[in-house]
Every structure is written in structure tokens, then in C-alpha cells.
Short mmCIF file of C-alpha atoms (C1' of nucleotides) in Angstrom, two decimals:
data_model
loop_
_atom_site.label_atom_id
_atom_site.label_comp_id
_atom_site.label_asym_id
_atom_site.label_seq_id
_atom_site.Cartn_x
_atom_site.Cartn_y
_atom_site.Cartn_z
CA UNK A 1 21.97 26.16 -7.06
CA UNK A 2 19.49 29.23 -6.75
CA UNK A 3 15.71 28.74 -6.53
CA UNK A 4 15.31 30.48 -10.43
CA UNK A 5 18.19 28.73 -12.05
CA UNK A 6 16.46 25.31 -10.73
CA UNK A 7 13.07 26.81 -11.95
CA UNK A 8 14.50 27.03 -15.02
CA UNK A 9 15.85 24.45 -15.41
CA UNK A 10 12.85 22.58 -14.59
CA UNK A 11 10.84 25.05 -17.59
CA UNK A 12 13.65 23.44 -19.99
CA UNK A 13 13.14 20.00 -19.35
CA UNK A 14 9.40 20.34 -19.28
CA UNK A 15 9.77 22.37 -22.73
CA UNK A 16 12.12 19.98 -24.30
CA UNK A 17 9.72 17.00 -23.04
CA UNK A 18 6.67 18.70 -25.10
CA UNK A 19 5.12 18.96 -21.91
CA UNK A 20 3.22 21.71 -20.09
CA UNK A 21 4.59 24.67 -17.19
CA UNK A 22 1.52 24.48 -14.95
CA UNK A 23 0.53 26.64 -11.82
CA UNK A 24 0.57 23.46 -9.98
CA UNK A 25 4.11 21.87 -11.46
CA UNK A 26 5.51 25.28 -10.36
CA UNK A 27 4.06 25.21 -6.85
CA UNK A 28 4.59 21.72 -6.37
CA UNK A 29 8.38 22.35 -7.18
CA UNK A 30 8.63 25.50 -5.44
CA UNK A 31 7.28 23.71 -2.44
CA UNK A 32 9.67 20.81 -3.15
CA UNK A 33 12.75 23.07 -3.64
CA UNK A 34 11.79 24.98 -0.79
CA UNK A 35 11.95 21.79 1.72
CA UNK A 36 15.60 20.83 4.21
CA UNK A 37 14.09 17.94 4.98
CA UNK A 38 13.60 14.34 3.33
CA UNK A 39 9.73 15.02 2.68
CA UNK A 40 7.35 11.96 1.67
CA UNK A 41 4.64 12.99 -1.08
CA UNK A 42 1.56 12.87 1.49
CA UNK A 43 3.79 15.82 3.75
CA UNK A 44 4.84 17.43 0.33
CA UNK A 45 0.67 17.15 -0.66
CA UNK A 46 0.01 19.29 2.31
CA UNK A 47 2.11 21.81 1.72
CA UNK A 48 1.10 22.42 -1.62
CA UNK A 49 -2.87 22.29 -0.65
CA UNK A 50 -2.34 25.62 1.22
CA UNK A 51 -1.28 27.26 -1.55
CA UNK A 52 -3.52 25.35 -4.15
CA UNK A 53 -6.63 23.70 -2.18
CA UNK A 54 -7.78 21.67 -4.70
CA UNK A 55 -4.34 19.57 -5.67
CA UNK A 56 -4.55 16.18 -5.87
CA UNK A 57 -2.11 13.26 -4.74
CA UNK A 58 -1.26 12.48 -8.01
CA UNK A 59 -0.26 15.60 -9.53
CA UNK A 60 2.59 15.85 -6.46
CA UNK A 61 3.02 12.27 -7.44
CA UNK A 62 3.60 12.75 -11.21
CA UNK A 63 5.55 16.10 -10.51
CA UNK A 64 7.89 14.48 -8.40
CA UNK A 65 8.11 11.81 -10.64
CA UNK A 66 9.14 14.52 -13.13
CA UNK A 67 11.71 16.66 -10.57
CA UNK A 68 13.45 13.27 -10.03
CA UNK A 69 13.52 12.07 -14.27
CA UNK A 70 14.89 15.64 -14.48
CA UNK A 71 17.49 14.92 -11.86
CA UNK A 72 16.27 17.86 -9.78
CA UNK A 73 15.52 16.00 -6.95
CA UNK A 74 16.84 12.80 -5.59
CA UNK A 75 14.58 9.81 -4.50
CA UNK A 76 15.08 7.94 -1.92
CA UNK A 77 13.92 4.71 0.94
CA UNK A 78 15.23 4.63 4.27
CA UNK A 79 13.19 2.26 6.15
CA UNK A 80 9.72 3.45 7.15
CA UNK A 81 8.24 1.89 3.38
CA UNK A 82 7.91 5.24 1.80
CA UNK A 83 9.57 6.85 -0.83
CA UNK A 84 11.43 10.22 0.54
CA UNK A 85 12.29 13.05 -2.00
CA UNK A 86 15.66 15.05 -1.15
CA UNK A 87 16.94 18.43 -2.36
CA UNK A 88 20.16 17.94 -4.66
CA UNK A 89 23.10 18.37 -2.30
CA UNK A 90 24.70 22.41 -2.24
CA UNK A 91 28.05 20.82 -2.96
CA UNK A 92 28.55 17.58 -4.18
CA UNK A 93 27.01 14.23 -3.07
CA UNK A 94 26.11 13.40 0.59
CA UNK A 95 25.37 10.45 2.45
CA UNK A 96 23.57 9.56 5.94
CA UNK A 97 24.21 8.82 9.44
CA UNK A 98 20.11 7.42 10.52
CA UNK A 99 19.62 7.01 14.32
CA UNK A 100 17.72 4.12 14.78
CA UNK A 101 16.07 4.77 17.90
CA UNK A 102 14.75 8.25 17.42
CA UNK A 103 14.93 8.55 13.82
CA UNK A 104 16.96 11.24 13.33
CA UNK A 105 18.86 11.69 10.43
CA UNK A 106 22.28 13.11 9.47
CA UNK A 107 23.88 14.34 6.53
CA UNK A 108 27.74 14.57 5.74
CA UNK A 109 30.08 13.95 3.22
CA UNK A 110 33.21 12.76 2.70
CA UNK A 111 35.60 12.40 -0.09
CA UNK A 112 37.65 10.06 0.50
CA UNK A 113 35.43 7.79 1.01
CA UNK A 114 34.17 8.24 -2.14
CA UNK A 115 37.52 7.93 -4.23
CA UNK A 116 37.56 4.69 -2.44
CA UNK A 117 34.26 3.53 -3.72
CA UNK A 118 35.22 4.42 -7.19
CA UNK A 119 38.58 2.50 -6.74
CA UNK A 120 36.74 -0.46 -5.68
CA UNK A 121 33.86 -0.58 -8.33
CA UNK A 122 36.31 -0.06 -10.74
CA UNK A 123 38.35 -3.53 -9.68
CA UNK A 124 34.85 -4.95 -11.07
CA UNK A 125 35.47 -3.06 -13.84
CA UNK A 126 31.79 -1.25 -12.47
CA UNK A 127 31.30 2.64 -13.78
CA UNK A 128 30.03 4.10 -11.01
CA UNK A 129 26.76 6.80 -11.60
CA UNK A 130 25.58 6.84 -8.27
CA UNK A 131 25.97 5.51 -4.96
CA UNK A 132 23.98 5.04 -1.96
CA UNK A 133 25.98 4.95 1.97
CA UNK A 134 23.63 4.89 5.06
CA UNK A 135 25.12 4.23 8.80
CA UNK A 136 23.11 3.28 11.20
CA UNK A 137 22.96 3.60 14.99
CA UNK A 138 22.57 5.78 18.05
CA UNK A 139 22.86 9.48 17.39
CA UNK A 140 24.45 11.28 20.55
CA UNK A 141 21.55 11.96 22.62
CA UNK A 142 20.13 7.92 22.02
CA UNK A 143 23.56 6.34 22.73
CA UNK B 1 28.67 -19.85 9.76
CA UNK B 2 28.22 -23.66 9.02
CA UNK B 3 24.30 -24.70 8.16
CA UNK B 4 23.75 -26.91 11.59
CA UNK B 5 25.52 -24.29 13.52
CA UNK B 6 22.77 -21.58 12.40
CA UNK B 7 19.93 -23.79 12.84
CA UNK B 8 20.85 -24.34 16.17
CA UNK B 9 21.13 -20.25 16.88
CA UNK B 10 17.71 -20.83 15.19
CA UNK B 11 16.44 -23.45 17.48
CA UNK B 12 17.70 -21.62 20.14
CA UNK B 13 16.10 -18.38 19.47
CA UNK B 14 12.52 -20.43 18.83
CA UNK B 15 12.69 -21.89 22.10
CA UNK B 16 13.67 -18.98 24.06
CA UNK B 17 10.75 -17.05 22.17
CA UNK B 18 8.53 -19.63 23.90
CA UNK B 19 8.00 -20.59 20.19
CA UNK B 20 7.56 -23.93 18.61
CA UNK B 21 10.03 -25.11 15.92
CA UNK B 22 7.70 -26.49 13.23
CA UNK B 23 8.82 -28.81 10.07
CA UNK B 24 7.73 -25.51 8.11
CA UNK B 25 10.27 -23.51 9.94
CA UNK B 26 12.68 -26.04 9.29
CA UNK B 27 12.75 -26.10 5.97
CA UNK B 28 12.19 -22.38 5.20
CA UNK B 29 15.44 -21.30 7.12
CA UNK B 30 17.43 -24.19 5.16
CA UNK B 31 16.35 -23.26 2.19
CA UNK B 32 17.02 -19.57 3.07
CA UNK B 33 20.40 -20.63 4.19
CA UNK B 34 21.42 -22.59 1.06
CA UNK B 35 20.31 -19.63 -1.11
CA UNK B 36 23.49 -17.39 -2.46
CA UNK B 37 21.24 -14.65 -3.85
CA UNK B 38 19.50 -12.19 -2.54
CA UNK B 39 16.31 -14.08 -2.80
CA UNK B 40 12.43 -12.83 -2.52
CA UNK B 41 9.74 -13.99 -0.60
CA UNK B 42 8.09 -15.08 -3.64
CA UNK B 43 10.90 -16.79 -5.04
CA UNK B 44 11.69 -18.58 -1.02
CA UNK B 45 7.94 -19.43 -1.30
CA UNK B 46 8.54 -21.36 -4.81
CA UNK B 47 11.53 -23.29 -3.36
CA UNK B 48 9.97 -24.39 -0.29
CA UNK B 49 7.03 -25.37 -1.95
CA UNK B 50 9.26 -27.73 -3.60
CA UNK B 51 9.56 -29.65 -0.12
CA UNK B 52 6.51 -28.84 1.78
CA UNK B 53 3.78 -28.83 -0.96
CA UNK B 54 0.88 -26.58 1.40
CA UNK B 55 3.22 -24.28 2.24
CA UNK B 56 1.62 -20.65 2.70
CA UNK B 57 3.26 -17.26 1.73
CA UNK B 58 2.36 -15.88 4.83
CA UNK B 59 4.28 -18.62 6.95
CA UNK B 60 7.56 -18.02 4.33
CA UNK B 61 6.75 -13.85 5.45
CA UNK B 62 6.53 -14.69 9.16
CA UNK B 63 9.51 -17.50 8.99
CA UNK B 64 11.49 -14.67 7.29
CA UNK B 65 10.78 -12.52 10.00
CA UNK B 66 12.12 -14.36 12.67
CA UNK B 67 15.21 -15.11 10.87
CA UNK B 68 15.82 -11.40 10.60
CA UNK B 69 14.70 -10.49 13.97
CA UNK B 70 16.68 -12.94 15.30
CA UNK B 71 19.96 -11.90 13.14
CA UNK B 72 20.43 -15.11 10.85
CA UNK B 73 19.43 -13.11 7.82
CA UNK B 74 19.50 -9.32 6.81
CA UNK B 75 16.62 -7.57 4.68
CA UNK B 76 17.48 -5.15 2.66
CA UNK B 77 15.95 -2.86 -0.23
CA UNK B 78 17.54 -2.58 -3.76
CA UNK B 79 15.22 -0.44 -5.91
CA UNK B 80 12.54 -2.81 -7.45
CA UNK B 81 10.03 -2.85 -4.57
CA UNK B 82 10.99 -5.77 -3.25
CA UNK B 83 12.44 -6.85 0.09
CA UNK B 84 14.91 -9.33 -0.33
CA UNK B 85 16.78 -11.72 2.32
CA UNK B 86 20.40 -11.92 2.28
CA UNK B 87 22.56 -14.58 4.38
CA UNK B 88 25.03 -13.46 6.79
CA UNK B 89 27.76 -12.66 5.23
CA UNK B 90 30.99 -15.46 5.62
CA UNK B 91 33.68 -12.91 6.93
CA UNK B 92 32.13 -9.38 7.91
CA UNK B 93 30.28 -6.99 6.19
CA UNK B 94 29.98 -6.46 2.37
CA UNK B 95 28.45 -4.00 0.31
CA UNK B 96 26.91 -3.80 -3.39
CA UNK B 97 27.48 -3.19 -6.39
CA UNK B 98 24.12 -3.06 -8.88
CA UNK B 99 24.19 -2.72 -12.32
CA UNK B 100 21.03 -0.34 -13.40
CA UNK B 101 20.81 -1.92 -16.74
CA UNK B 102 20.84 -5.69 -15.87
CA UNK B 103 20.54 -5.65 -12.36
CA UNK B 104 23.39 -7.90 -11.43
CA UNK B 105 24.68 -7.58 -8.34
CA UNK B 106 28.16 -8.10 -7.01
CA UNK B 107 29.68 -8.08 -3.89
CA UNK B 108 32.56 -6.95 -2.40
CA UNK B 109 34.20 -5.66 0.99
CA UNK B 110 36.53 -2.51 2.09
CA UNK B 111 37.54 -2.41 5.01
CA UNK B 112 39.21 0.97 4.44
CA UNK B 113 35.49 2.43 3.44
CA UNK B 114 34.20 0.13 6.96
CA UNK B 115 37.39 2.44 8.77
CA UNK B 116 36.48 5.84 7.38
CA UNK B 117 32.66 5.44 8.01
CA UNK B 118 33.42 5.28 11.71
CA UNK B 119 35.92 7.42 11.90
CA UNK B 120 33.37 10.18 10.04
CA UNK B 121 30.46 8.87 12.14
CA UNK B 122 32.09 9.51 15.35
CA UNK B 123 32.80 12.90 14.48
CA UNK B 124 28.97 13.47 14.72
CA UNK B 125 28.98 10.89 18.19
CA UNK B 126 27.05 8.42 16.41
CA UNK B 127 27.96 4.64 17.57
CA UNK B 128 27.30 2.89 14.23
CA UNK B 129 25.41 -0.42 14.55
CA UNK B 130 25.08 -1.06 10.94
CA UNK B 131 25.60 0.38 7.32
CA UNK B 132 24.05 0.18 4.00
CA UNK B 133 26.83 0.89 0.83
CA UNK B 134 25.77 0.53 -2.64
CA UNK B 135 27.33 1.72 -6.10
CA UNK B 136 24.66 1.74 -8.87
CA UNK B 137 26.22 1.93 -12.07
CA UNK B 138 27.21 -0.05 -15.27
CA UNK B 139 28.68 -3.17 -15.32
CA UNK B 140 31.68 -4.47 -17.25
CA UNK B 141 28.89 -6.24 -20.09
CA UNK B 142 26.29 -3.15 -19.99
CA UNK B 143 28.90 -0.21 -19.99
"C1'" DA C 1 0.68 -42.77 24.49
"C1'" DT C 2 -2.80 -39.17 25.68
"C1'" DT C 3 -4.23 -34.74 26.54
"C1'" DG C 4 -4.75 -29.78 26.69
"C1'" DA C 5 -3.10 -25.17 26.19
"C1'" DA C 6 -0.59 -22.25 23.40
"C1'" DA C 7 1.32 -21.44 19.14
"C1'" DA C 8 1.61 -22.21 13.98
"C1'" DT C 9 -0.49 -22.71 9.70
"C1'" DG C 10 -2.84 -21.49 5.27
"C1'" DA C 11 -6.40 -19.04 3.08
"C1'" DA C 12 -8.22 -15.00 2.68
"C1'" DA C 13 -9.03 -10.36 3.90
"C1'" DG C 14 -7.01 -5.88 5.14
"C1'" DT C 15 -3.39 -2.24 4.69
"C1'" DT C 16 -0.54 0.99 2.67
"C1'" DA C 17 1.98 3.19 -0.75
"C1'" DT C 18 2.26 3.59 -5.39
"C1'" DT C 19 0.62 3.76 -10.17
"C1'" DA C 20 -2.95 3.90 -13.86
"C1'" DT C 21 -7.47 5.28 -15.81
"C1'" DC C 22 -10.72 8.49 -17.46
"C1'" DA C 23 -13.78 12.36 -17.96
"C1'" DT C 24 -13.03 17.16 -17.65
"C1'" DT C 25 -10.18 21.26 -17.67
"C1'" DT C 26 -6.21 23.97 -19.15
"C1'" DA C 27 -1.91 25.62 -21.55
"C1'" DA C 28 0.07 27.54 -25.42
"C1'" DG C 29 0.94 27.82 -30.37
"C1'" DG C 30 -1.43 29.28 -34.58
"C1'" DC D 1 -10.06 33.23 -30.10
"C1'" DC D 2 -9.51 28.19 -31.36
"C1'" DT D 3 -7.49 23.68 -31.44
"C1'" DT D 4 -5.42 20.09 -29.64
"C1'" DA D 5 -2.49 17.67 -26.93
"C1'" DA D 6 -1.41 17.47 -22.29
"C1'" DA D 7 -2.60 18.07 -17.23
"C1'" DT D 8 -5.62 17.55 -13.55
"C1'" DG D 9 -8.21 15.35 -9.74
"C1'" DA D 10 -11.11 11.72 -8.35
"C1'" DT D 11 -11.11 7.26 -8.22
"C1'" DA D 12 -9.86 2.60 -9.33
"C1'" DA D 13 -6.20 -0.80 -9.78
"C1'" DT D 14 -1.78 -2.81 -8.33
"C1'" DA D 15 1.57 -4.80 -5.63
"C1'" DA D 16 3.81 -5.95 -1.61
"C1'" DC D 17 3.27 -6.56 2.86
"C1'" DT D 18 0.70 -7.62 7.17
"C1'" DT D 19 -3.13 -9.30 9.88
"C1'" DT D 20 -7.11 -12.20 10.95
"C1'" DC D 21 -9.33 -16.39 11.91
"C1'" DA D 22 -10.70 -21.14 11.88
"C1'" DT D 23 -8.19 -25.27 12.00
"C1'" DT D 24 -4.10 -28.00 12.84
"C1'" DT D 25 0.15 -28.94 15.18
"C1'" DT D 26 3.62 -28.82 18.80
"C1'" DC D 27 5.17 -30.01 23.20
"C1'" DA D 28 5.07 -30.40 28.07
"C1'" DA D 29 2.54 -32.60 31.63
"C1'" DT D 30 0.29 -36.30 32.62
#
DNA sequence: ATTGAAAATGAAAGTTATTATCATTTAAGG
DNA sequence: CCTTAAATGATAATAACTTTCATTTTCAAT
């Protein structure tokens, strides 16, 4: 998805909310949707002080908080105990290989692992809306 | 894993730690090990209370954290902010399912999904060490 | 059994990340 | 331009986890 059609999207849900389009929602998200990596809120809080010195935690806080209601940003915890905010994937869902030694982290996809995770959660008669796979171990240059 | 057989990996551990297995100890990791659930430390802390009145939280925490250093119980993260401790599992690894309304959780395995996550990790030369696989969706009551 | 050094304990304080509060400022429709 | 509800930023409150410290306990060596 392009950087307008997801700034647009974000102006609809705000809208449609009754809430407000401010200078900082839209550089917080530009900043957001901008970002490759999994970026905590104190990293994404930097980013958006050099554009806007004054912003505070919280506003990044409550925007994100916003970005991920909307479902224009994912949310997620790997291991260090803070809360990591991801980019929705180009094409479909991804998942994560982690190295454990140096931290880096992977991210791939793969169908058929998938249709097998629906097959399964539907033995429990589950729906599934969202899944969650992380591997763990030595990435090439740690092994 | 029968009970005496991990509390002697347990014992074992302690003493080769240089550590001293204490009547606290004791009881934490059976009542850790006779749990089912993925239990907190809050809720451990209310059970062993039961046995050993005086019983601090922080001894449950630092109890806990031997049994997961020492691989007799896994930690994991589920989306309230809670750690919780889960026994080894009986036969191999299992994964979750959660249910985002009532937050039941079931278990179940795949080996086919345990196949295809090496196989795709490989492809990127990671040596897997350990995975994390949960389906969040509706159960068979909330759906 | 007694003793002494090292470790464990429990209470309480300290951290850290997250979430809420509140006085002030701002967006956006009329 | 006004009004008013919402947003902001500073700060306080929470919540879960982790550490500290004075006291107690374990355990190996008497």
C-alpha cells in the first residue's frame, strides 16, 4: 500500500471516530509508515522530535495506539519487554526467524504453513483472525 | 517427565549452581509442576502460600527463574502483560490456540507446521533452537 | 551436634514500560 | 471569527518485574 492511500486511510478512520487530523498524528504516522524496522515508541519519539521538537511520549503513544485500533500498524513483543510497532506486510502476512545471540531479526513468509494452521485451528473448531509464528536460534553468521 | 524425575534435574541443577535447595524451592517447583495451566506468578504465589504460609513473591519470581533457566519450565507472553510459566510439554513441542474474546487457550501439536518451519528456516541458515506459534481467533462458544 | 561461610528469604524499595490525569492549546464546523 | 469538543505535553499513577538489604537458613567441615 502507498504512503497517501495509508494516509488516507488513516484521515477516514480518524473522521469516522469524531476525532481530530493533527500536525502531530500526521507526522507521527508518516514517521511510523516511513520505518523497515520493528521500532519501539521511545525510537519512534525521536524521530518525530526532529521534525516536531516539542512532541511528547504520549502523543506517539496514543497515535500508535490509534495506527494499530485502525489496523494500520501491527503491534507486537518479542522478548526485550517492549512493545514493537511493525509496518503491515507488502503482501500478505509474515512471520519471524529472531537470532538469539545477536538479535537479529528475519522476516519471511510462507503459505503453506499457513493453510496448515488454519486446518489445524479449525479441528478445534477455532476461526482463525490472526496468528503469531516466531523461530528462534542462530542466524548464519552466530551459528 | 514424571514429578520425582524433574525434581531431581532440579536438585541437580541447584547443586551444580553451588546453590542450596531450600523447603521454599521445594515446594514452588511442585506446585509449578502439578499446575496444567499456564499459571502467573501471582497466582503460583497464592498456591504456595497455601503450604508455606511466609512465602515471598520475590522468592516464587526467583524460584521461577531457575526453573526456566534451568529448562524445567518455559515462559512465555500471551497478550495481557503477564508472564506466565508453562510445564514442559509431555511429548514435544505444542503451540496455541487463544481465543480473543474469552481467552481460553488450547493446545495442540503439528508436526507438519514443526517440518516446514525448518525446512523455511534453513533456507535463511538459521539453526532453530526454539519457536513460538499462536492462532488468536474465536473459539467454537465465542464465534 | 556445632559452627561458620555462603546463599536464600521476605519485605520493601527501585526500575521500566505503559497508561491516565489535567490544565492548556488547537482543530474544524457553524 | 467563535465555540466546543478533542488533542497535547507534562507529569503522575500503574503494573509487572527486578534488586537491595537485614535476617535467617543451608550445608559442609569440624
Amino acid at each position: 500500500m502507498k504512503l497517501d492511500e495509508k494516509m488516507g486511510l488513516l484521515r477516514t478512520y480518524i473522521e469516522n471516530q469524531g476525532l481530530k487530523f493533527t500536525n502531530q498524528r500526521d507526522c507521527i504516522a508518516r514517521c511510523f509508515f516511513r520505518t523497515r524496522t520493528h521500532i519501539s515508541l521511545d525510537e519512534l519519539t525521536v524521530k518525530v522530535k526532529k521534525e516536531i521538537p516539542g512532541t511528547g511520549y504520549a502523543t506517539v503513544y496514543r497515535t500508535m495506539k490509534l495506527l494499530t485500533d485502525s489496523g494500520l500498524a501491527l503491534s507486537r513483543h518479542f522478548g526485550d519487554g517492549q512493545t514493537r510497532y511493525e509496518n503491515l506486510p507488502a503482501t500478505g502476512h509474515h512471520d519471524h526467524l529472531i537470532c538469539v545471540k545477536c538479535s537479529r531479526i528475519i522476516e519471511f513468509q510462507n503459505e503453506k504453513i499457513e493453510n496448515l494452521q488454519n486446518e489445524t485451528a479449525a479441528r478445534f473448531g477455532f476461526t482463525v483472525i490472526n496468528h503469531k509464528l516466531e523461530l528462534y536460534g542462530y542466524c548464519p553468521e552466530c551459528s
